[in-house]
JSON list of C-alpha atoms in Angstrom, two decimals:
[
{"chain": "A", "resi": 1, "resn": "PRO", "atom": "CA", "xyz": [1.99, -20.94, -157.75]},
{"chain": "A", "resi": 2, "resn": "ASP", "atom": "CA", "xyz": [-1.82, -20.90, -158.97]},
{"chain": "A", "resi": 3, "resn": "SER", "atom": "CA", "xyz": [-2.43, -18.36, -156.60]},
{"chain": "A", "resi": 4, "resn": "SER", "atom": "CA", "xyz": [0.32, -16.03, -158.04]},
{"chain": "A", "resi": 5, "resn": "HIS", "atom": "CA", "xyz": [-0.75, -16.58, -161.43]},
{"chain": "A", "resi": 6, "resn": "ARG", "atom": "CA", "xyz": [-3.79, -15.07, -160.75]},
{"chain": "A", "resi": 7, "resn": "PHE", "atom": "CA", "xyz": [-2.74, -12.15, -158.33]},
{"chain": "A", "resi": 8, "resn": "GLU", "atom": "CA", "xyz": [-0.50, -11.54, -161.63]},
{"chain": "A", "resi": 9, "resn": "LYS", "atom": "CA", "xyz": [-3.40, -11.06, -163.74]},
{"chain": "A", "resi": 10, "resn": "MET", "atom": "CA", "xyz": [-5.78, -9.24, -161.51]},
{"chain": "A", "resi": 11, "resn": "PHE", "atom": "CA", "xyz": [-3.11, -6.60, -160.89]},
{"chain": "A", "resi": 12, "resn": "ALA", "atom": "CA", "xyz": [-2.82, -6.58, -165.38]},
{"chain": "A", "resi": 13, "resn": "ALA", "atom": "CA", "xyz": [-6.64, -5.76, -165.56]},
{"chain": "A", "resi": 14, "resn": "THR", "atom": "CA", "xyz": [-6.56, -3.41, -163.07]},
{"chain": "A", "resi": 15, "resn": "HIS", "atom": "CA", "xyz": [-3.95, -1.12, -164.40]},
{"chain": "A", "resi": 16, "resn": "SER", "atom": "CA", "xyz": [-5.31, -1.43, -167.80]},
{"chain": "A", "resi": 17, "resn": "ILE", "atom": "CA", "xyz": [-8.57, -0.24, -166.48]},
{"chain": "A", "resi": 18, "resn": "ALA", "atom": "CA", "xyz": [-6.99, 2.43, -164.91]},
{"chain": "A", "resi": 19, "resn": "ASN", "atom": "CA", "xyz": [-4.57, 3.58, -167.86]},
{"chain": "A", "resi": 20, "resn": "ALA", "atom": "CA", "xyz": [-8.18, 3.25, -170.21]},
{"chain": "A", "resi": 21, "resn": "ARG", "atom": "CA", "xyz": [-10.03, 5.83, -168.09]},
{"chain": "A", "resi": 22, "resn": "ALA", "atom": "CA", "xyz": [-7.22, 8.10, -168.39]},
{"chain": "A", "resi": 23, "resn": "LEU", "atom": "CA", "xyz": [-7.33, 7.84, -172.13]},
{"chain": "A", "resi": 24, "resn": "MET", "atom": "CA", "xyz": [-11.14, 8.66, -171.71]},
{"chain": "A", "resi": 25, "resn": "ARG", "atom": "CA", "xyz": [-10.76, 11.83, -170.38]},
{"chain": "A", "resi": 26, "resn": "PRO", "atom": "CA", "xyz": [-7.34, 13.39, -170.17]},
{"chain": "A", "resi": 27, "resn": "ASN", "atom": "CA", "xyz": [-7.95, 16.66, -170.10]},
{"chain": "A", "resi": 28, "resn": "SER", "atom": "CA", "xyz": [-10.58, 16.07, -167.00]},
{"chain": "A", "resi": 29, "resn": "ALA", "atom": "CA", "xyz": [-10.50, 18.47, -164.39]},
{"chain": "A", "resi": 30, "resn": "PRO", "atom": "CA", "xyz": [-12.44, 18.12, -161.19]},
{"chain": "A", "resi": 31, "resn": "ARG", "atom": "CA", "xyz": [-16.39, 18.76, -161.28]},
{"chain": "A", "resi": 32, "resn": "THR", "atom": "CA", "xyz": [-16.91, 21.30, -159.04]},
{"chain": "A", "resi": 33, "resn": "THR", "atom": "CA", "xyz": [-21.04, 22.97, -158.18]},
{"chain": "A", "resi": 34, "resn": "THR", "atom": "CA", "xyz": [-21.27, 26.10, -158.84]},
{"chain": "A", "resi": 35, "resn": "PRO", "atom": "CA", "xyz": [-24.39, 28.68, -157.82]},
{"chain": "A", "resi": 36, "resn": "ARG", "atom": "CA", "xyz": [-25.92, 28.26, -161.15]},
{"chain": "A", "resi": 37, "resn": "SER", "atom": "CA", "xyz": [-25.68, 24.24, -160.99]},
{"chain": "A", "resi": 38, "resn": "ARG", "atom": "CA", "xyz": [-27.20, 24.27, -158.05]},
{"chain": "A", "resi": 39, "resn": "GLY", "atom": "CA", "xyz": [-30.23, 26.68, -159.48]},
{"chain": "A", "resi": 40, "resn": "VAL", "atom": "CA", "xyz": [-29.42, 30.18, -158.47]},
{"chain": "A", "resi": 41, "resn": "VAL", "atom": "CA", "xyz": [-30.68, 32.12, -161.01]},
{"chain": "A", "resi": 42, "resn": "LYS", "atom": "CA", "xyz": [-30.72, 36.48, -161.05]},
{"chain": "A", "resi": 43, "resn": "VAL", "atom": "CA", "xyz": [-34.29, 37.83, -162.10]},
{"chain": "A", "resi": 44, "resn": "ASN", "atom": "CA", "xyz": [-34.11, 41.54, -163.77]},
{"chain": "A", "resi": 45, "resn": "ALA", "atom": "CA", "xyz": [-37.02, 43.55, -163.76]},
{"chain": "A", "resi": 46, "resn": "LEU", "atom": "CA", "xyz": [-39.46, 43.08, -166.45]},
{"chain": "A", "resi": 47, "resn": "THR", "atom": "CA", "xyz": [-39.29, 45.34, -169.41]},
{"chain": "A", "resi": 48, "resn": "CYS", "atom": "CA", "xyz": [-40.99, 45.68, -172.32]},
{"chain": "A", "resi": 49, "resn": "SER", "atom": "CA", "xyz": [-41.39, 47.95, -175.61]},
{"chain": "A", "resi": 50, "resn": "THR", "atom": "CA", "xyz": [-43.86, 50.67, -177.17]},
{"chain": "A", "resi": 51, "resn": "ALA", "atom": "CA", "xyz": [-44.89, 47.64, -179.65]},
{"chain": "A", "resi": 52, "resn": "ASP", "atom": "CA", "xyz": [-46.22, 45.95, -176.40]},
{"chain": "A", "resi": 53, "resn": "PHE", "atom": "CA", "xyz": [-48.27, 49.16, -175.34]},
{"chain": "A", "resi": 54, "resn": "LYS", "atom": "CA", "xyz": [-51.84, 48.17, -174.62]},
{"chain": "A", "resi": 55, "resn": "VAL", "atom": "CA", "xyz": [-54.31, 49.59, -172.72]},
{"chain": "A", "resi": 56, "resn": "GLY", "atom": "CA", "xyz": [-54.64, 48.77, -168.97]},
{"chain": "A", "resi": 57, "resn": "LEU", "atom": "CA", "xyz": [-50.37, 48.27, -169.10]},
{"chain": "A", "resi": 58, "resn": "SER", "atom": "CA", "xyz": [-48.41, 49.33, -166.19]},
{"chain": "A", "resi": 59, "resn": "LEU", "atom": "CA", "xyz": [-45.34, 50.92, -165.93]},
{"chain": "A", "resi": 60, "resn": "GLU", "atom": "CA", "xyz": [-42.47, 52.36, -163.76]},
{"chain": "A", "resi": 61, "resn": "ILE", "atom": "CA", "xyz": [-42.13, 55.97, -165.44]},
{"chain": "A", "resi": 62, "resn": "ASP", "atom": "CA", "xyz": [-39.82, 58.12, -162.79]},
{"chain": "A", "resi": 63, "resn": "SER", "atom": "CA", "xyz": [-39.81, 56.30, -159.97]},
{"chain": "A", "resi": 64, "resn": "ALA", "atom": "CA", "xyz": [-43.73, 55.89, -160.41]},
{"chain": "A", "resi": 65, "resn": "PRO", "atom": "CA", "xyz": [-46.29, 53.43, -161.96]},
{"chain": "A", "resi": 66, "resn": "TRP", "atom": "CA", "xyz": [-48.32, 54.65, -164.68]},
{"chain": "A", "resi": 67, "resn": "LYS", "atom": "CA", "xyz": [-51.01, 53.13, -166.12]},
{"chain": "A", "resi": 68, "resn": "ILE", "atom": "CA", "xyz": [-51.51, 53.21, -170.07]},
{"chain": "A", "resi": 69, "resn": "THR", "atom": "CA", "xyz": [-55.30, 54.93, -170.92]},
{"chain": "A", "resi": 70, "resn": "GLU", "atom": "CA", "xyz": [-54.80, 55.71, -174.61]},
{"chain": "A", "resi": 71, "resn": "PHE", "atom": "CA", "xyz": [-52.05, 55.49, -177.04]},
{"chain": "A", "resi": 72, "resn": "MET", "atom": "CA", "xyz": [-51.28, 55.52, -180.55]},
{"chain": "A", "resi": 73, "resn": "HIS", "atom": "CA", "xyz": [-48.59, 54.36, -182.82]},
{"chain": "A", "resi": 74, "resn": "VAL", "atom": "CA", "xyz": [-47.38, 57.22, -185.21]},
{"chain": "A", "resi": 75, "resn": "GLN", "atom": "CA", "xyz": [-45.67, 57.18, -188.55]},
{"chain": "A", "resi": 76, "resn": "PRO", "atom": "CA", "xyz": [-45.08, 60.58, -190.09]},
{"chain": "A", "resi": 77, "resn": "GLY", "atom": "CA", "xyz": [-44.50, 61.32, -193.64]},
{"chain": "A", "resi": 78, "resn": "ARG", "atom": "CA", "xyz": [-40.45, 62.54, -192.01]},
{"chain": "A", "resi": 79, "resn": "GLY", "atom": "CA", "xyz": [-38.95, 61.85, -189.25]},
{"chain": "A", "resi": 80, "resn": "ALA", "atom": "CA", "xyz": [-39.07, 58.78, -186.57]},
{"chain": "A", "resi": 81, "resn": "ALA", "atom": "CA", "xyz": [-42.09, 57.17, -185.66]},
{"chain": "A", "resi": 82, "resn": "PHE", "atom": "CA", "xyz": [-43.22, 57.55, -181.92]},
{"chain": "A", "resi": 83, "resn": "VAL", "atom": "CA", "xyz": [-46.17, 56.69, -179.86]},
{"chain": "A", "resi": 84, "resn": "ARG", "atom": "CA", "xyz": [-48.62, 59.23, -178.13]},
{"chain": "A", "resi": 85, "resn": "THR", "atom": "CA", "xyz": [-50.13, 58.10, -174.82]},
{"chain": "A", "resi": 86, "resn": "LYS", "atom": "CA", "xyz": [-52.27, 59.04, -172.66]},
{"chain": "A", "resi": 87, "resn": "MET", "atom": "CA", "xyz": [-51.47, 57.52, -169.33]},
{"chain": "A", "resi": 88, "resn": "ARG", "atom": "CA", "xyz": [-52.85, 57.81, -165.45]},
{"chain": "A", "resi": 89, "resn": "ASN", "atom": "CA", "xyz": [-50.65, 58.07, -162.46]},
{"chain": "A", "resi": 90, "resn": "LEU", "atom": "CA", "xyz": [-51.68, 55.47, -160.45]},
{"chain": "A", "resi": 91, "resn": "LEU", "atom": "CA", "xyz": [-50.28, 57.69, -157.28]},
{"chain": "A", "resi": 92, "resn": "THR", "atom": "CA", "xyz": [-52.05, 60.54, -157.74]},
{"chain": "A", "resi": 93, "resn": "GLY", "atom": "CA", "xyz": [-54.79, 60.00, -160.04]},
{"chain": "A", "resi": 94, "resn": "ASN", "atom": "CA", "xyz": [-53.48, 62.56, -162.43]},
{"chain": "A", "resi": 95, "resn": "THR", "atom": "CA", "xyz": [-53.70, 62.02, -166.18]},
{"chain": "A", "resi": 96, "resn": "ASN", "atom": "CA", "xyz": [-50.24, 63.23, -168.40]},
{"chain": "A", "resi": 97, "resn": "GLU", "atom": "CA", "xyz": [-50.42, 62.82, -172.53]},
{"chain": "A", "resi": 98, "resn": "LYS", "atom": "CA", "xyz": [-47.01, 61.62, -173.01]},
{"chain": "A", "resi": 99, "resn": "THR", "atom": "CA", "xyz": [-44.76, 60.43, -176.71]},
{"chain": "A", "resi": 100, "resn": "PHE", "atom": "CA", "xyz": [-41.98, 57.96, -176.35]},
{"chain": "A", "resi": 101, "resn": "ARG", "atom": "CA", "xyz": [-40.02, 57.35, -179.14]},
{"chain": "A", "resi": 102, "resn": "SER", "atom": "CA", "xyz": [-40.55, 54.26, -181.36]},
{"chain": "A", "resi": 103, "resn": "GLY", "atom": "CA", "xyz": [-39.06, 51.02, -179.65]},
{"chain": "A", "resi": 104, "resn": "GLU", "atom": "CA", "xyz": [-38.41, 52.88, -176.56]},
{"chain": "A", "resi": 105, "resn": "LYS", "atom": "CA", "xyz": [-38.04, 50.48, -173.50]},
{"chain": "A", "resi": 106, "resn": "PHE", "atom": "CA", "xyz": [-39.54, 50.82, -170.19]},
{"chain": "A", "resi": 107, "resn": "GLU", "atom": "CA", "xyz": [-39.54, 48.69, -166.77]},
{"chain": "A", "resi": 108, "resn": "LEU", "atom": "CA", "xyz": [-43.23, 47.35, -165.88]},
{"chain": "A", "resi": 109, "resn": "ALA", "atom": "CA", "xyz": [-44.51, 48.14, -162.49]},
{"chain": "A", "resi": 110, "resn": "GLU", "atom": "CA", "xyz": [-44.28, 45.56, -160.37]},
{"chain": "A", "resi": 111, "resn": "VAL", "atom": "CA", "xyz": [-47.76, 45.12, -158.77]},
{"chain": "A", "resi": 112, "resn": "SER", "atom": "CA", "xyz": [-49.63, 42.61, -156.93]},
{"chain": "A", "resi": 113, "resn": "ARG", "atom": "CA", "xyz": [-53.30, 41.52, -157.60]},
{"chain": "A", "resi": 114, "resn": "ASP", "atom": "CA", "xyz": [-55.11, 39.53, -154.88]},
{"chain": "A", "resi": 115, "resn": "VAL", "atom": "CA", "xyz": [-58.90, 39.26, -154.91]},
{"chain": "A", "resi": 116, "resn": "MET", "atom": "CA", "xyz": [-60.64, 40.92, -152.81]},
{"chain": "A", "resi": 117, "resn": "GLN", "atom": "CA", "xyz": [-64.85, 41.67, -151.74]},
{"chain": "A", "resi": 118, "resn": "TYR", "atom": "CA", "xyz": [-66.04, 45.47, -151.11]},
{"chain": "A", "resi": 119, "resn": "THR", "atom": "CA", "xyz": [-68.24, 44.62, -148.51]},
{"chain": "A", "resi": 120, "resn": "TYR", "atom": "CA", "xyz": [-68.90, 48.75, -147.44]},
{"chain": "A", "resi": 121, "resn": "MET", "atom": "CA", "xyz": [-67.86, 52.70, -147.00]},
{"chain": "A", "resi": 122, "resn": "ASP", "atom": "CA", "xyz": [-66.14, 53.98, -143.65]},
{"chain": "A", "resi": 123, "resn": "GLY", "atom": "CA", "xyz": [-66.47, 57.47, -144.04]},
{"chain": "A", "resi": 124, "resn": "ASP", "atom": "CA", "xyz": [-64.65, 58.41, -147.29]},
{"chain": "A", "resi": 125, "resn": "ASP", "atom": "CA", "xyz": [-62.79, 55.14, -147.63]},
{"chain": "A", "resi": 126, "resn": "TYR", "atom": "CA", "xyz": [-63.83, 51.73, -149.25]},
{"chain": "A", "resi": 127, "resn": "MET", "atom": "CA", "xyz": [-63.36, 48.54, -147.30]},
{"chain": "A", "resi": 128, "resn": "PHE", "atom": "CA", "xyz": [-62.43, 45.36, -148.92]},
{"chain": "A", "resi": 129, "resn": "MET", "atom": "CA", "xyz": [-61.82, 41.70, -147.43]},
{"chain": "A", "resi": 130, "resn": "ASN", "atom": "CA", "xyz": [-60.35, 38.66, -148.46]},
{"chain": "A", "resi": 131, "resn": "MET", "atom": "CA", "xyz": [-62.79, 36.13, -147.88]},
{"chain": "A", "resi": 132, "resn": "GLU", "atom": "CA", "xyz": [-60.06, 33.30, -147.27]},
{"chain": "A", "resi": 133, "resn": "THR", "atom": "CA", "xyz": [-58.49, 35.18, -144.99]},
{"chain": "A", "resi": 134, "resn": "PHE", "atom": "CA", "xyz": [-61.05, 37.23, -144.05]},
{"chain": "A", "resi": 135, "resn": "GLU", "atom": "CA", "xyz": [-58.64, 39.96, -143.71]},
{"chain": "A", "resi": 136, "resn": "GLU", "atom": "CA", "xyz": [-60.19, 43.21, -144.11]},
{"chain": "A", "resi": 137, "resn": "LEU", "atom": "CA", "xyz": [-58.17, 46.20, -146.23]},
{"chain": "A", "resi": 138, "resn": "ARG", "atom": "CA", "xyz": [-59.18, 50.12, -146.22]},
{"chain": "A", "resi": 139, "resn": "VAL", "atom": "CA", "xyz": [-58.86, 52.00, -149.74]},
{"chain": "A", "resi": 140, "resn": "PRO", "atom": "CA", "xyz": [-59.14, 55.30, -150.34]},
{"chain": "A", "resi": 141, "resn": "PRO", "atom": "CA", "xyz": [-61.69, 56.39, -153.38]},
{"chain": "A", "resi": 142, "resn": "ILE", "atom": "CA", "xyz": [-58.60, 57.65, -155.67]},
{"chain": "A", "resi": 143, "resn": "ALA", "atom": "CA", "xyz": [-58.19, 54.16, -156.42]},
{"chain": "A", "resi": 144, "resn": "VAL", "atom": "CA", "xyz": [-61.72, 52.89, -156.52]},
{"chain": "A", "resi": 145, "resn": "SER", "atom": "CA", "xyz": [-63.55, 52.46, -160.03]},
{"chain": "A", "resi": 146, "resn": "LYS", "atom": "CA", "xyz": [-66.64, 53.74, -160.66]},
{"chain": "A", "resi": 147, "resn": "PHE", "atom": "CA", "xyz": [-67.90, 51.13, -161.01]},
{"chain": "A", "resi": 148, "resn": "VAL", "atom": "CA", "xyz": [-67.26, 49.11, -157.74]},
{"chain": "A", "resi": 149, "resn": "LYS", "atom": "CA", "xyz": [-70.69, 47.80, -156.03]},
{"chain": "A", "resi": 150, "resn": "GLU", "atom": "CA", "xyz": [-71.39, 46.40, -152.82]},
{"chain": "A", "resi": 151, "resn": "GLY", "atom": "CA", "xyz": [-70.69, 42.58, -153.07]},
{"chain": "A", "resi": 152, "resn": "MET", "atom": "CA", "xyz": [-68.97, 42.25, -156.00]},
{"chain": "A", "resi": 153, "resn": "ASP", "atom": "CA", "xyz": [-65.01, 40.73, -156.27]},
{"chain": "A", "resi": 154, "resn": "CYS", "atom": "CA", "xyz": [-62.44, 42.68, -157.41]},
{"chain": "A", "resi": 155, "resn": "GLN", "atom": "CA", "xyz": [-59.00, 42.74, -157.98]},
{"chain": "A", "resi": 156, "resn": "ILE", "atom": "CA", "xyz": [-56.61, 45.14, -155.76]},
{"chain": "A", "resi": 157, "resn": "VAL", "atom": "CA", "xyz": [-53.10, 46.30, -156.73]},
{"chain": "A", "resi": 158, "resn": "GLN", "atom": "CA", "xyz": [-50.90, 47.13, -154.86]},
{"chain": "A", "resi": 159, "resn": "TRP", "atom": "CA", "xyz": [-47.34, 48.74, -155.48]},
{"chain": "A", "resi": 160, "resn": "ASN", "atom": "CA", "xyz": [-44.73, 48.81, -152.95]},
{"chain": "A", "resi": 161, "resn": "GLY", "atom": "CA", "xyz": [-46.49, 47.69, -149.87]},
{"chain": "A", "resi": 162, "resn": "LYS", "atom": "CA", "xyz": [-49.34, 50.98, -151.61]},
{"chain": "A", "resi": 163, "resn": "VAL", "atom": "CA", "xyz": [-53.05, 50.34, -152.78]},
{"chain": "A", "resi": 164, "resn": "ILE", "atom": "CA", "xyz": [-53.00, 51.92, -156.29]},
{"chain": "A", "resi": 165, "resn": "GLY", "atom": "CA", "xyz": [-55.98, 50.34, -157.64]},
{"chain": "A", "resi": 166, "resn": "CYS", "atom": "CA", "xyz": [-58.92, 48.55, -157.91]},
{"chain": "A", "resi": 167, "resn": "GLU", "atom": "CA", "xyz": [-59.85, 46.18, -161.01]},
{"chain": "A", "resi": 168, "resn": "VAL", "atom": "CA", "xyz": [-63.13, 45.28, -161.18]},
{"chain": "A", "resi": 169, "resn": "PRO", "atom": "CA", "xyz": [-64.42, 42.24, -163.61]},
{"chain": "A", "resi": 170, "resn": "ASN", "atom": "CA", "xyz": [-64.57, 42.87, -167.46]},
{"chain": "A", "resi": 171, "resn": "PRO", "atom": "CA", "xyz": [-68.08, 43.10, -168.56]},
{"chain": "A", "resi": 172, "resn": "TYR", "atom": "CA", "xyz": [-70.12, 42.95, -165.68]},
{"chain": "A", "resi": 173, "resn": "THR", "atom": "CA", "xyz": [-74.08, 43.30, -165.70]},
{"chain": "A", "resi": 174, "resn": "PHE", "atom": "CA", "xyz": [-75.37, 45.87, -163.83]},
{"chain": "A", "resi": 175, "resn": "GLU", "atom": "CA", "xyz": [-79.42, 47.55, -163.18]},
{"chain": "A", "resi": 176, "resn": "VAL", "atom": "CA", "xyz": [-80.40, 51.03, -164.36]},
{"chain": "A", "resi": 177, "resn": "VAL", "atom": "CA", "xyz": [-81.64, 52.55, -161.90]},
{"chain": "A", "resi": 178, "resn": "ASP", "atom": "CA", "xyz": [-82.37, 56.31, -163.01]},
{"chain": "A", "resi": 179, "resn": "THR", "atom": "CA", "xyz": [-82.95, 57.27, -166.47]},
{"chain": "A", "resi": 180, "resn": "ASP", "atom": "CA", "xyz": [-85.58, 59.05, -168.55]},
{"chain": "A", "resi": 181, "resn": "PRO", "atom": "CA", "xyz": [-88.21, 56.89, -169.61]},
{"chain": "A", "resi": 182, "resn": "GLY", "atom": "CA", "xyz": [-87.92, 54.90, -173.51]},
{"chain": "A", "resi": 183, "resn": "LEU", "atom": "CA", "xyz": [-89.96, 55.57, -175.50]},
{"chain": "A", "resi": 184, "resn": "LYS", "atom": "CA", "xyz": [-92.58, 53.55, -178.43]},
{"chain": "A", "resi": 185, "resn": "GLY", "atom": "CA", "xyz": [-90.76, 52.23, -181.42]},
{"chain": "A", "resi": 186, "resn": "ASN", "atom": "CA", "xyz": [-87.13, 53.25, -180.59]},
{"chain": "A", "resi": 187, "resn": "THR", "atom": "CA", "xyz": [-84.15, 50.88, -181.68]},
{"chain": "A", "resi": 188, "resn": "ALA", "atom": "CA", "xyz": [-80.40, 50.47, -180.95]},
{"chain": "A", "resi": 189, "resn": "SER", "atom": "CA", "xyz": [-80.16, 52.66, -183.50]},
{"chain": "A", "resi": 190, "resn": "GLY", "atom": "CA", "xyz": [-82.52, 55.44, -182.60]},
{"chain": "A", "resi": 191, "resn": "GLY", "atom": "CA", "xyz": [-80.18, 57.57, -180.46]},
{"chain": "A", "resi": 192, "resn": "ASP", "atom": "CA", "xyz": [-78.57, 57.48, -177.07]},
{"chain": "A", "resi": 193, "resn": "LYS", "atom": "CA", "xyz": [-79.51, 58.85, -172.84]},
{"chain": "A", "resi": 194, "resn": "PRO", "atom": "CA", "xyz": [-77.51, 59.04, -169.82]},
{"chain": "A", "resi": 195, "resn": "ALA", "atom": "CA", "xyz": [-78.34, 56.45, -167.53]},
{"chain": "A", "resi": 196, "resn": "THR", "atom": "CA", "xyz": [-77.55, 55.94, -163.64]},
{"chain": "A", "resi": 197, "resn": "ILE", "atom": "CA", "xyz": [-76.41, 52.10, -162.99]},
{"chain": "A", "resi": 198, "resn": "CYS", "atom": "CA", "xyz": [-76.68, 50.32, -159.78]},
{"chain": "A", "resi": 199, "resn": "SER", "atom": "CA", "xyz": [-72.99, 51.44, -158.84]},
{"chain": "A", "resi": 200, "resn": "GLY", "atom": "CA", "xyz": [-73.98, 55.14, -159.13]},
{"chain": "A", "resi": 201, "resn": "ALA", "atom": "CA", "xyz": [-71.84, 55.43, -162.30]},
{"chain": "A", "resi": 202, "resn": "VAL", "atom": "CA", "xyz": [-73.31, 57.35, -165.60]},
{"chain": "A", "resi": 203, "resn": "VAL", "atom": "CA", "xyz": [-73.50, 54.98, -169.18]},
{"chain": "A", "resi": 204, "resn": "THR", "atom": "CA", "xyz": [-75.07, 56.35, -171.86]},
{"chain": "A", "resi": 205, "resn": "VAL", "atom": "CA", "xyz": [-77.28, 53.74, -173.52]},
{"chain": "A", "resi": 206, "resn": "PRO", "atom": "CA", "xyz": [-79.93, 53.67, -175.96]},
{"chain": "A", "resi": 207, "resn": "LEU", "atom": "CA", "xyz": [-83.25, 55.31, -175.84]},
{"chain": "A", "resi": 208, "resn": "PHE", "atom": "CA", "xyz": [-84.60, 51.85, -175.09]},
{"chain": "A", "resi": 209, "resn": "ILE", "atom": "CA", "xyz": [-83.72, 51.44, -172.08]},
{"chain": "A", "resi": 210, "resn": "ASN", "atom": "CA", "xyz": [-85.64, 52.01, -168.64]},
{"chain": "A", "resi": 211, "resn": "ILE", "atom": "CA", "xyz": [-85.46, 51.94, -165.48]},
{"chain": "A", "resi": 212, "resn": "GLY", "atom": "CA", "xyz": [-85.14, 48.35, -163.78]},
{"chain": "A", "resi": 213, "resn": "ASP", "atom": "CA", "xyz": [-82.85, 47.21, -167.04]},
{"chain": "A", "resi": 214, "resn": "MET", "atom": "CA", "xyz": [-79.72, 45.07, -166.81]},
{"chain": "A", "resi": 215, "resn": "ILE", "atom": "CA", "xyz": [-77.43, 46.17, -169.03]},
{"chain": "A", "resi": 216, "resn": "SER", "atom": "CA", "xyz": [-73.54, 44.89, -170.16]},
{"chain": "A", "resi": 217, "resn": "VAL", "atom": "CA", "xyz": [-71.18, 47.51, -169.42]},
{"chain": "A", "resi": 218, "resn": "ASN", "atom": "CA", "xyz": [-67.54, 47.15, -170.66]},
{"chain": "A", "resi": 219, "resn": "THR", "atom": "CA", "xyz": [-66.16, 48.58, -167.51]},
{"chain": "A", "resi": 220, "resn": "GLU", "atom": "CA", "xyz": [-62.59, 49.38, -169.23]},
{"chain": "A", "resi": 221, "resn": "GLU", "atom": "CA", "xyz": [-63.74, 52.18, -171.31]},
{"chain": "A", "resi": 222, "resn": "GLY", "atom": "CA", "xyz": [-67.44, 53.12, -169.54]},
{"chain": "A", "resi": 223, "resn": "THR", "atom": "CA", "xyz": [-69.36, 52.07, -172.63]},
{"chain": "A", "resi": 224, "resn": "TYR", "atom": "CA", "xyz": [-72.76, 49.97, -173.14]},
{"chain": "A", "resi": 225, "resn": "LYS", "atom": "CA", "xyz": [-72.43, 46.19, -174.31]},
{"chain": "A", "resi": 226, "resn": "ASN", "atom": "CA", "xyz": [-76.53, 45.25, -174.94]},
{"chain": "A", "resi": 227, "resn": "ARG", "atom": "CA", "xyz": [-79.27, 44.63, -172.36]},
{"chain": "A", "resi": 228, "resn": "ASP", "atom": "CA", "xyz": [-79.07, 41.52, -170.29]},
{"chain": "A", "resi": 229, "resn": "ASN", "atom": "CA", "xyz": [-82.71, 41.20, -168.27]},
{"chain": "A", "resi": 230, "resn": "SER", "atom": "CA", "xyz": [-81.46, 37.28, -168.40]},
{"chain": "A", "resi": 231, "resn": "ASP", "atom": "CA", "xyz": [-81.30, 36.74, -164.41]},
{"chain": "A", "resi": 232, "resn": "LYS", "atom": "CA", "xyz": [-83.70, 39.76, -163.58]},
{"chain": "A", "resi": 233, "resn": "LYS", "atom": "CA", "xyz": [-86.13, 38.63, -161.32]}
]
């Protein structure tokens, strides 16, 4: 009798628990795993608008990568606002002026960047090396900045497996290898003159700069920043 009584109590308790669970989730459906719950995320191409424009930004226009070199937002007295730009085609090197409606959207050019060191010239091409893997890459002169010099670490930019650019450190210190002699009494505000730096590029510098001076250059704009002889031997 005791065993039978215990069995009845256990059955009643189990039945009550089952009823309680049913009441708590009356409309629950079996849980299923979806692609989203497994972490699968669809990634769309990155986009930007004219409000995001800045010098150096790369856009994909008409199936080609273009780099913004200059831009200006214009708000006319009448009519809609627009943005006037100067852009460089990273495949051909040609520079065009383009005008866009304010707020117009674009796809960003999906490019990769790898740090590589310029090692030597092979014919007209520049040879760069990945200093970790020691792999070499041949880069055509159209893609290379005039401020590249031997031993410099640069970012090699590739688009669709093709080298389209070579970004040099900014700013960077170069030695002046040729310029007219500086004159006594010249100051930073006393005029300017051309100077050839060790990469072969020509930069406009103040009159007091001499051959052998080390100067800091804004390599994006190609402009002189200041004299820096701190590392001069």
